[in-house]
Tab-separated table of C-alpha atoms in Angstrom:
chain	number	residue	atom	x	y	z
T	1	UNK	CA	75.010	86.337	89.248
T	2	UNK	CA	71.938	84.091	89.375
T	3	UNK	CA	72.048	81.406	92.027
T	4	UNK	CA	72.184	77.760	91.078
T	5	UNK	CA	68.827	77.207	92.732
T	6	UNK	CA	67.201	78.718	89.657
T	7	UNK	CA	68.639	75.712	87.908
T	8	UNK	CA	66.925	73.539	90.529
T	9	UNK	CA	70.027	73.009	92.647
T	10	UNK	CA	69.914	73.323	96.425
T	11	UNK	CA	71.817	75.894	98.397
T	12	UNK	CA	73.364	74.849	101.677
T	13	UNK	CA	73.743	77.622	104.218
T	14	UNK	CA	76.870	77.331	106.320
T	15	UNK	CA	76.955	79.307	109.525
T	16	UNK	CA	79.985	79.805	111.712
T	17	UNK	CA	80.753	81.351	115.056
T	18	UNK	CA	83.313	84.081	114.924
T	19	UNK	CA	85.304	84.930	118.035
T	20	UNK	CA	87.283	88.068	118.802
T	21	UNK	CA	88.156	89.993	121.918
T	22	UNK	CA	85.650	92.636	122.885
T	23	UNK	CA	85.169	95.459	125.341
T	24	UNK	CA	83.266	98.696	125.572
T	25	UNK	CA	83.450	100.874	122.466
T	26	UNK	CA	83.178	104.639	122.246
T	27	UNK	CA	79.666	105.957	121.816
T	28	UNK	CA	79.073	106.379	118.109
T	29	UNK	CA	77.790	109.848	117.190
T	30	UNK	CA	75.056	110.341	114.635
T	31	UNK	CA	76.368	110.794	111.090
T	32	UNK	CA	74.542	112.026	107.986
T	33	UNK	CA	74.421	109.895	104.836
T	34	UNK	CA	75.488	110.502	101.229
T	35	UNK	CA	72.831	111.789	98.868
T	36	UNK	CA	74.646	111.088	95.631
T	37	UNK	CA	78.303	110.150	95.881
T	38	UNK	CA	79.222	107.011	97.837
T	39	UNK	CA	82.943	107.553	97.265
T	40	UNK	CA	82.911	111.128	98.573
T	41	UNK	CA	85.806	111.309	100.994
T	42	UNK	CA	87.387	107.965	100.072
T	43	UNK	CA	90.814	109.457	99.421
T	44	UNK	CA	90.306	113.117	100.322
T	45	UNK	CA	91.086	115.070	103.467
T	46	UNK	CA	87.600	116.554	103.854
T	47	UNK	CA	86.141	116.920	107.320
T	48	UNK	CA	82.625	117.402	108.574
T	49	UNK	CA	79.422	115.730	107.472
T	50	UNK	CA	76.530	116.715	105.235
T	51	UNK	CA	74.139	115.126	102.778
T	52	UNK	CA	76.785	115.473	100.068
T	53	UNK	CA	79.599	114.299	102.344
T	54	UNK	CA	78.839	111.242	104.509
T	55	UNK	CA	81.771	111.845	106.818
T	56	UNK	CA	85.344	112.184	105.592
T	57	UNK	CA	85.720	108.445	105.017
T	58	UNK	CA	82.773	108.033	102.610
T	59	UNK	CA	79.662	105.861	102.553
T	60	UNK	CA	78.846	102.231	103.296
T	61	UNK	CA	76.503	100.018	101.250
T	62	UNK	CA	74.157	97.384	102.675
T	63	UNK	CA	73.272	94.389	100.507
T	64	UNK	CA	69.661	94.315	101.643
T	65	UNK	CA	68.871	90.677	100.867
T	66	UNK	CA	70.262	87.157	100.907
T	67	UNK	CA	69.453	84.139	98.764
T	68	UNK	CA	65.956	82.750	99.355
T	69	UNK	CA	64.658	85.531	101.571
T	70	UNK	CA	61.135	84.710	102.810
T	71	UNK	CA	58.577	84.497	99.998
T	72	UNK	CA	55.085	85.914	100.289
T	73	UNK	CA	55.654	89.514	99.278
T	74	UNK	CA	56.906	90.761	102.663
T	75	UNK	CA	60.560	91.570	102.017
T	76	UNK	CA	60.188	95.230	100.991
T	77	UNK	CA	58.320	95.922	104.216
T	78	UNK	CA	60.950	94.026	106.202
T	79	UNK	CA	63.686	96.232	104.762
T	80	UNK	CA	61.597	99.358	105.236
T	81	UNK	CA	61.272	98.557	108.942
T	82	UNK	CA	65.075	98.547	109.266
T	83	UNK	CA	65.834	101.793	107.436
T	84	UNK	CA	65.802	104.007	110.535
T	85	UNK	CA	68.229	101.735	112.387
T	86	UNK	CA	70.501	101.443	109.346
T	87	UNK	CA	70.412	105.213	108.985
T	88	UNK	CA	71.511	105.616	112.602
T	89	UNK	CA	74.286	103.053	112.078
T	90	UNK	CA	75.716	104.961	109.123
T	91	UNK	CA	74.500	102.973	106.108
T	92	UNK	CA	74.428	105.329	103.124
T	93	UNK	CA	73.001	103.056	100.400
T	94	UNK	CA	71.073	99.805	100.048
T	95	UNK	CA	71.238	97.304	97.190
T	96	UNK	CA	67.935	95.565	96.446
T	97	UNK	CA	67.385	92.289	94.565
T	98	UNK	CA	65.972	92.464	91.000
T	99	UNK	CA	62.573	94.120	91.305
T	100	UNK	CA	60.856	93.040	88.071
T	101	UNK	CA	58.543	90.063	87.541
T	102	UNK	CA	60.430	86.919	86.621
T	103	UNK	CA	59.522	83.538	85.162
T	104	UNK	CA	59.115	81.911	88.576
T	105	UNK	CA	56.866	84.700	89.776
T	106	UNK	CA	56.273	84.652	93.556
T	107	UNK	CA	59.126	82.163	94.099
T	108	UNK	CA	61.822	83.875	92.016
T	109	UNK	CA	64.746	85.871	93.376
T	110	UNK	CA	64.441	87.928	90.188
T	111	UNK	CA	67.427	86.705	88.199
T	112	UNK	CA	65.215	85.164	85.501
T	113	UNK	CA	63.574	88.419	84.286
T	114	UNK	CA	60.480	88.278	82.122
T	115	UNK	CA	58.770	91.701	82.257
T	116	UNK	CA	61.062	94.588	83.239
T	117	UNK	CA	58.071	96.882	83.767
T	118	UNK	CA	56.065	94.625	86.066
T	119	UNK	CA	57.316	95.592	89.513
T	120	UNK	CA	54.542	93.719	91.272
T	121	UNK	CA	51.326	95.049	89.745
T	122	UNK	CA	50.308	92.661	86.916
T	123	UNK	CA	48.913	89.150	87.238
T	124	UNK	CA	51.388	87.079	85.264
T	125	UNK	CA	53.853	84.249	85.901
T	126	UNK	CA	51.804	83.023	88.828
T	127	UNK	CA	51.300	86.175	90.883
T	128	UNK	CA	50.660	89.884	91.010
T	129	UNK	CA	53.358	90.689	93.558
T	130	UNK	CA	56.959	89.618	93.159
T	131	UNK	CA	58.580	87.474	95.834
T	132	UNK	CA	59.502	90.729	97.601
T	133	UNK	CA	56.212	92.639	97.440
T	134	UNK	CA	54.125	95.020	95.357
T	135	UNK	CA	55.097	98.057	93.347
T	136	UNK	CA	53.441	100.258	95.966
T	137	UNK	CA	55.524	98.644	98.705
T	138	UNK	CA	58.684	99.114	96.645
T	139	UNK	CA	57.918	102.805	96.162
T	140	UNK	CA	57.223	103.191	99.878
T	141	UNK	CA	60.564	101.562	100.716
T	142	UNK	CA	62.468	103.818	98.313
T	143	UNK	CA	60.695	106.896	99.674
T	144	UNK	CA	61.544	105.905	103.244
T	145	UNK	CA	65.184	105.351	102.321
T	146	UNK	CA	65.398	108.727	100.600
T	147	UNK	CA	63.823	110.449	103.599
T	148	UNK	CA	66.747	109.049	105.583
T	149	UNK	CA	69.310	110.190	102.975
T	150	UNK	CA	69.952	106.564	101.969
T	151	UNK	CA	70.439	105.781	98.286
T	152	UNK	CA	68.780	102.752	96.676
T	153	UNK	CA	70.519	100.620	94.026
T	154	UNK	CA	68.642	98.281	91.676
T	155	UNK	CA	70.017	94.893	90.670
T	156	UNK	CA	69.841	94.932	86.856
T	157	UNK	CA	69.859	91.670	84.866
T	158	UNK	CA	70.568	92.489	81.216
T	159	UNK	CA	72.345	89.377	79.975
T	160	UNK	CA	69.373	87.043	79.643
T	161	UNK	CA	65.586	86.786	79.838
T	162	UNK	CA	63.298	83.946	80.891
T	163	UNK	CA	59.613	83.100	80.738
T	164	UNK	CA	58.937	83.671	77.061
T	165	UNK	CA	56.602	81.507	74.975
T	166	UNK	CA	57.759	79.006	72.374
T	167	UNK	CA	58.070	80.273	68.807
T	168	UNK	CA	59.608	79.190	65.510
T	169	UNK	CA	63.067	80.745	65.368
T	170	UNK	CA	64.311	81.406	61.813
T	171	UNK	CA	67.858	81.985	63.060
T	172	UNK	CA	68.238	78.591	64.708
T	173	UNK	CA	65.815	76.512	62.638
T	174	UNK	CA	64.255	75.324	65.916
T	175	UNK	CA	61.595	76.430	68.333
T	176	UNK	CA	62.886	78.702	71.118
T	177	UNK	CA	61.376	80.393	74.178
T	178	UNK	CA	61.897	83.871	72.785
T	179	UNK	CA	58.335	85.177	72.384
T	180	UNK	CA	57.798	87.746	75.164
T	181	UNK	CA	54.352	89.337	75.397
T	182	UNK	CA	54.591	91.262	78.694
T	183	UNK	CA	51.449	92.196	80.601
T	184	UNK	CA	52.877	95.669	81.089
T	185	UNK	CA	52.606	96.204	77.330
T	186	UNK	CA	56.216	97.383	77.143
T	187	UNK	CA	59.323	95.876	75.547
T	188	UNK	CA	57.855	93.043	73.504
T	189	UNK	CA	60.623	90.674	72.383
T	190	UNK	CA	60.968	87.986	69.731
T	191	UNK	CA	63.713	85.852	68.237
T	192	UNK	CA	65.350	88.806	66.480
T	193	UNK	CA	66.086	90.428	69.859
T	194	UNK	CA	68.219	87.532	71.072
T	195	UNK	CA	71.317	85.677	69.852
T	196	UNK	CA	71.698	84.548	67.159
T	197	UNK	CA	69.890	87.024	64.901
T	198	UNK	CA	70.278	88.476	61.424
T	199	UNK	CA	72.993	90.902	62.524
T	200	UNK	CA	74.920	89.282	65.389
T	201	UNK	CA	75.489	85.599	66.112
T	202	UNK	CA	76.596	85.875	69.731
T	203	UNK	CA	78.129	88.154	72.348
T	204	UNK	CA	80.526	87.533	75.247
T	205	UNK	CA	78.481	84.951	77.140
T	206	UNK	CA	75.333	82.879	77.622
T	207	UNK	CA	74.052	82.056	81.096
T	208	UNK	CA	72.191	78.905	82.062
T	209	UNK	CA	70.751	78.255	78.610
T	210	UNK	CA	68.374	81.234	78.910
T	211	UNK	CA	67.630	83.370	75.836
T	212	UNK	CA	70.622	85.693	75.440
T	213	UNK	CA	69.539	89.307	74.943
T	214	UNK	CA	71.209	91.022	71.971
T	215	UNK	CA	72.289	94.506	73.058
T	216	UNK	CA	73.547	95.262	69.551
T	217	UNK	CA	69.977	95.505	68.282
T	218	UNK	CA	68.776	99.155	68.162
T	219	UNK	CA	65.325	98.100	69.372
T	220	UNK	CA	66.832	96.527	72.498
T	221	UNK	CA	69.042	99.565	73.123
T	222	UNK	CA	66.044	101.836	72.864
T	223	UNK	CA	64.058	99.915	75.444
T	224	UNK	CA	66.971	99.449	77.842
T	225	UNK	CA	68.554	102.898	77.971
T	226	UNK	CA	67.587	105.309	75.159
T	227	UNK	CA	63.837	105.834	75.478
T	228	UNK	CA	62.515	108.245	78.086
T	229	UNK	CA	60.062	105.491	79.073
T	230	UNK	CA	62.622	102.687	78.736
T	231	UNK	CA	63.851	100.468	81.544
T	232	UNK	CA	66.741	102.594	82.811
T	233	UNK	CA	65.049	105.979	82.766
T	234	UNK	CA	61.785	104.556	84.142
T	235	UNK	CA	63.620	102.968	87.066
T	236	UNK	CA	65.593	106.147	87.760
T	237	UNK	CA	63.190	108.973	87.017
T	238	UNK	CA	59.844	107.394	87.936
T	239	UNK	CA	60.628	104.672	90.477
T	240	UNK	CA	63.486	106.598	92.086
T	241	UNK	CA	66.520	104.314	91.955
T	242	UNK	CA	69.847	106.074	92.483
T	243	UNK	CA	72.152	103.486	90.971
T	244	UNK	CA	72.711	100.029	89.585
T	245	UNK	CA	74.325	96.717	90.373
T	246	UNK	CA	74.794	94.997	87.001
T	247	UNK	CA	74.489	91.208	87.135
T	248	UNK	CA	76.844	88.849	85.255
T	249	UNK	CA	78.676	91.505	83.242
T	250	UNK	CA	80.972	88.821	81.818
T	251	UNK	CA	78.044	87.978	79.539
T	252	UNK	CA	78.194	91.184	77.476
T	253	UNK	CA	80.636	93.919	76.536
T	254	UNK	CA	81.550	96.747	78.881
T	255	UNK	CA	80.165	99.153	76.302
T	256	UNK	CA	76.648	98.104	77.346
T	257	UNK	CA	77.174	99.427	80.875
T	258	UNK	CA	78.923	102.484	79.440
T	259	UNK	CA	75.940	103.328	77.231
T	260	UNK	CA	73.488	102.727	80.088
T	261	UNK	CA	75.488	105.051	82.347
T	262	UNK	CA	75.899	107.738	79.669
T	263	UNK	CA	72.175	107.743	78.921
T	264	UNK	CA	70.643	106.994	82.320
T	265	UNK	CA	73.175	108.067	84.943
T	266	UNK	CA	73.445	107.063	88.588
T	267	UNK	CA	75.987	105.062	90.579
T	268	UNK	CA	77.110	101.838	88.898
T	269	UNK	CA	78.878	98.657	90.001
T	270	UNK	CA	79.392	95.517	87.935
T	271	UNK	CA	79.580	91.894	89.032
T	272	UNK	CA	82.646	90.769	87.105
T	273	UNK	CA	83.278	87.568	89.046
T	274	UNK	CA	87.019	87.071	88.758
T	275	UNK	CA	89.808	87.079	91.338
T	276	UNK	CA	92.295	88.593	88.885
T	277	UNK	CA	92.697	92.295	89.682
T	278	UNK	CA	93.950	93.075	86.177
T	279	UNK	CA	90.783	91.647	84.636
T	280	UNK	CA	88.669	93.718	87.015
T	281	UNK	CA	90.612	96.824	86.034
T	282	UNK	CA	90.239	95.969	82.346
T	283	UNK	CA	86.478	95.653	82.755
T	284	UNK	CA	86.233	99.002	84.550
T	285	UNK	CA	88.225	100.567	81.710
T	286	UNK	CA	85.945	98.904	79.128
T	287	UNK	CA	83.051	100.931	80.565
T	288	UNK	CA	85.134	104.070	79.992
T	289	UNK	CA	85.423	104.175	83.790
T	290	UNK	CA	81.721	104.931	84.129
T	291	UNK	CA	81.321	101.943	86.464
T	292	UNK	CA	82.853	100.512	89.595
T	293	UNK	CA	83.380	96.772	90.049
T	294	UNK	CA	83.077	94.434	93.010
T	295	UNK	CA	86.602	93.707	94.191
T	296	UNK	CA	86.620	89.914	93.926
T	297	UNK	CA	90.430	90.017	93.976
T	298	UNK	CA	90.296	91.541	97.463
T	299	UNK	CA	87.637	89.020	98.490
T	300	UNK	CA	89.769	86.017	97.569
T	301	UNK	CA	92.979	87.526	98.999
T	302	UNK	CA	91.197	88.073	102.334
T	303	UNK	CA	90.085	84.449	102.348
T	304	UNK	CA	93.663	83.305	101.735
T	305	UNK	CA	94.997	85.666	104.399
T	306	UNK	CA	92.530	85.267	107.257
T	307	UNK	CA	91.419	81.669	106.789
T	308	UNK	CA	94.888	80.563	105.701
T	309	UNK	CA	96.728	82.371	108.522
T	310	UNK	CA	99.010	84.268	106.151
T	311	UNK	CA	98.481	88.017	106.525
T	312	UNK	CA	101.464	88.607	104.230
T	313	UNK	CA	98.973	88.161	101.388
T	314	UNK	CA	97.264	91.404	102.384
T	315	UNK	CA	100.519	93.207	101.666
T	316	UNK	CA	101.617	91.325	98.544
T	317	UNK	CA	98.279	90.394	96.953
T	318	UNK	CA	96.965	92.315	93.941
T	319	UNK	CA	93.535	93.855	94.487
T	320	UNK	CA	91.365	96.308	92.561
T	321	UNK	CA	91.334	98.837	95.410
T	322	UNK	CA	95.147	98.990	95.235
T	323	UNK	CA	94.966	99.745	91.510
T	324	UNK	CA	91.872	101.924	91.348
T	325	UNK	CA	90.361	102.668	94.765
T	326	UNK	CA	87.700	105.001	93.400
T	327	UNK	CA	86.249	102.135	91.327
T	328	UNK	CA	86.521	99.298	93.876
T	329	UNK	CA	83.501	98.066	95.835
T	330	UNK	CA	84.769	95.783	98.593
T	331	UNK	CA	82.780	93.052	100.338
T	332	UNK	CA	83.127	90.106	102.732
T	333	UNK	CA	80.309	87.925	101.401
T	334	UNK	CA	77.224	88.195	99.202
T	335	UNK	CA	74.148	86.209	98.154
T	336	UNK	CA	76.219	84.060	95.778
T	337	UNK	CA	79.411	83.258	97.654
T	338	UNK	CA	80.429	82.998	101.295
T	339	UNK	CA	83.918	81.512	101.706
T	340	UNK	CA	85.479	83.708	104.398
T	341	UNK	CA	85.075	82.277	107.894
T	342	UNK	CA	87.103	84.903	109.779
T	343	UNK	CA	84.658	87.650	108.942
T	344	UNK	CA	85.351	90.215	111.649
T	345	UNK	CA	88.976	90.511	110.535
T	346	UNK	CA	87.719	90.891	106.965
T	347	UNK	CA	85.249	93.632	107.899
T	348	UNK	CA	87.959	95.400	109.895
T	349	UNK	CA	90.097	95.269	106.748
T	350	UNK	CA	87.556	96.654	104.260
T	351	UNK	CA	86.279	99.324	106.657
T	352	UNK	CA	89.774	100.718	107.215
T	353	UNK	CA	91.115	100.476	103.661
T	354	UNK	CA	90.259	102.299	100.457
T	355	UNK	CA	87.218	101.373	98.391
T	356	UNK	CA	83.464	101.442	98.907
T	357	UNK	CA	82.690	98.789	101.580
T	358	UNK	CA	79.584	96.601	101.547
T	359	UNK	CA	77.888	94.953	104.516
T	360	UNK	CA	75.918	91.749	103.917
T	361	UNK	CA	72.409	91.616	105.397
T	362	UNK	CA	72.788	88.244	107.114
T	363	UNK	CA	76.145	89.176	108.606
T	364	UNK	CA	74.657	92.339	110.046
T	365	UNK	CA	71.215	91.160	111.144
T	366	UNK	CA	71.840	87.516	112.041
T	367	UNK	CA	75.368	86.117	112.149
T	368	UNK	CA	77.848	88.640	113.536
T	369	UNK	CA	78.063	91.144	116.391
T	370	UNK	CA	76.036	94.140	115.207
T	371	UNK	CA	77.639	96.498	117.725
T	372	UNK	CA	81.095	95.642	116.405
T	373	UNK	CA	79.965	96.158	112.819
T	374	UNK	CA	78.386	99.507	113.745
T	375	UNK	CA	81.661	100.498	115.347
T	376	UNK	CA	83.580	99.634	112.167
T	377	UNK	CA	81.081	101.541	110.027
T	378	UNK	CA	81.559	104.613	112.219
T	379	UNK	CA	85.339	104.269	112.012
T	380	UNK	CA	85.188	103.985	108.229
T	381	UNK	CA	83.056	107.081	107.809
T	382	UNK	CA	84.940	109.240	110.302
T	383	UNK	CA	88.560	108.085	110.301
T	384	UNK	CA	89.391	106.128	107.112
T	385	UNK	CA	90.711	108.996	105.002
T	386	UNK	CA	93.581	109.286	102.558
T	387	UNK	CA	95.922	106.935	100.732
T	388	UNK	CA	97.040	103.648	102.304
T	389	UNK	CA	100.537	102.720	103.461
T	390	UNK	CA	101.282	99.161	104.597
T	391	UNK	CA	103.610	99.344	107.603
T	392	UNK	CA	104.203	95.684	108.475
T	393	UNK	CA	103.014	92.192	107.572
T	394	UNK	CA	103.870	88.615	108.467
T	395	UNK	CA	101.793	85.457	108.880
T	396	UNK	CA	100.119	86.668	112.074
T	397	UNK	CA	100.284	90.457	112.014
T	398	UNK	CA	99.318	93.208	109.597
T	399	UNK	CA	99.605	96.951	110.177
T	400	UNK	CA	98.565	99.704	107.759
T	401	UNK	CA	97.736	103.383	107.966
T	402	UNK	CA	95.527	105.848	106.121
T	403	UNK	CA	97.396	109.059	105.388
T	404	UNK	CA	94.586	111.611	105.384
T	405	UNK	CA	93.057	113.651	108.176
T	406	UNK	CA	92.205	112.360	110.666
T	407	UNK	CA	93.469	109.041	109.284
T	408	UNK	CA	94.059	105.845	111.232
T	409	UNK	CA	96.368	102.927	111.913
T	410	UNK	CA	94.823	99.442	111.786
T	411	UNK	CA	96.493	96.487	113.532
T	412	UNK	CA	95.244	92.984	112.674
T	413	UNK	CA	96.346	90.041	114.809
T	414	UNK	CA	95.670	86.481	113.646
T	415	UNK	CA	97.630	84.808	116.455
T	416	UNK	CA	96.560	83.473	119.850
T	417	UNK	CA	98.703	85.984	121.762
T	418	UNK	CA	98.722	89.681	122.550
T	419	UNK	CA	101.097	91.492	120.206
T	420	UNK	CA	102.810	94.886	120.309
T	421	UNK	CA	104.662	96.825	117.635
T	422	UNK	CA	106.344	100.168	117.115
T	423	UNK	CA	104.942	101.926	114.029
T	424	UNK	CA	105.448	105.260	112.320
T	425	UNK	CA	102.220	107.278	112.242
T	426	UNK	CA	101.284	110.622	110.695
T	427	UNK	CA	100.946	112.331	114.074
T	428	UNK	CA	103.614	114.021	116.214
T	429	UNK	CA	103.229	114.464	119.970
T	430	UNK	CA	99.626	113.321	119.785
T	431	UNK	CA	97.562	111.185	122.145
T	432	UNK	CA	95.924	108.354	120.221
T	433	UNK	CA	93.406	105.689	121.195
T	434	UNK	CA	91.977	102.443	119.878
T	435	UNK	CA	88.508	103.289	118.606
T	436	UNK	CA	87.350	99.664	118.750
T	437	UNK	CA	87.777	99.474	122.527
T	438	UNK	CA	89.780	96.265	122.177
T	439	UNK	CA	92.752	98.000	123.846
T	440	UNK	CA	92.579	100.604	126.614
T	441	UNK	CA	96.009	102.079	125.831
T	442	UNK	CA	96.177	105.798	125.073
T	443	UNK	CA	99.810	106.294	124.048
T	444	UNK	CA	101.376	109.565	122.921
T	445	UNK	CA	103.246	109.562	119.631
T	446	UNK	CA	106.846	110.772	119.697
T	447	UNK	CA	108.015	113.926	117.973
T	448	UNK	CA	109.201	111.676	115.171
T	449	UNK	CA	105.674	110.219	114.895
T	450	UNK	CA	106.605	106.747	116.194
T	451	UNK	CA	104.467	104.982	118.792
T	452	UNK	CA	103.956	101.512	120.245
T	453	UNK	CA	100.510	99.996	119.707
T	454	UNK	CA	99.043	96.627	120.705
T	455	UNK	CA	96.372	94.144	119.621
T	456	UNK	CA	94.602	91.318	121.510
T	457	UNK	CA	94.675	87.686	120.328
T	458	UNK	CA	92.664	86.973	117.151
T	459	UNK	CA	91.402	90.515	117.041
T	460	UNK	CA	92.058	94.010	115.714
T	461	UNK	CA	92.687	97.530	116.971
T	462	UNK	CA	92.220	100.807	115.073
T	463	UNK	CA	94.124	103.873	116.256
T	464	UNK	CA	93.516	107.558	115.622
T	465	UNK	CA	93.998	110.832	117.517
T	466	UNK	CA	91.881	111.080	120.657
């Protein structure tokens, strides 16, 4: 969703210090990344790694930007410089901000799109480059990512356009900013391509007063997903994007994403900003299950659990990953919203549970302990396999296991004391260890698969066979 700063509001960045117990962690072996399928291994019992299989637990996405990244056309090169390190850490895909030229040109974060085919090569809207760089720099970044077996997802803004010229609008009887004459020479738009028009008065939503693109118009459909030189196929087949993050999908019907995915292909996740898991599931179904959705229900339940000191919510709360793990993209924060203060517990949760976990750039590069995040990424890719069983929950403690092979048991402790608990695992007569290094115990499970595990104050442990 577009940030309020586009509407000339200020964003206040709130930073916090997050504390958890730490000690040495196991050396993290090199792991190969997914070439096409980020969910490969999410609920299977596959072992081994390859380009098609990024470890048995599946891939991890990096949101490769935050709101108001430095202007000046340097961001693509900044991300490119980090690709090798992210590759080594186990990142399998990166999500970029909108790449096309927007109304605010060199100052825009891209959520006010004007010319979908100007990726930083035409002098319009105040600059040649976008805020993030030139088309050549974008292509170099994508090429570098692909050489490291990292997928690249484009942020696609289809609901609205901005930066058109004023014209007489016969459908409103007023003058509207709906005359788009792009420098790229592609996808000219006029009043008939927006709402209202001769065929359709409105769709599901208007954002920020911007001209609302009418996806029901055949001309618009052609330029977005049907034409071989249209937006979707140009981004995928020429520029090299592997998938899509669809912005503000509440603003149009799920059929739009369905048609894009049928005609263009690639991974797909929608920003349906709602904490109701049923609504998220309904939206996924409205795309004929061609798209995943960000699990806002999980996001808000984690905030209630970790910041509200009530881990029972993790057991009782409804989340998309519990309903439809293969279509849930989990996250701890993003460029639009950052409400969870106890972030390390939240990352431990999403990296050990089902779904496709996302790491936020600022969390990884600036705010949190990178070594601990790398450790969780490795655990996710190598241990987090199979369905999930919740073993215990109260205000302070939460224990769950993944039932695949190798599988894991995660123990979250939100209290100020060391805690211990007997749990039933999937392993008989097996030595297990805590792969976070937060506990040095190496207990042996009983023949009946029970074992006692422990967790330090305000921390987490993650257990799997040694």
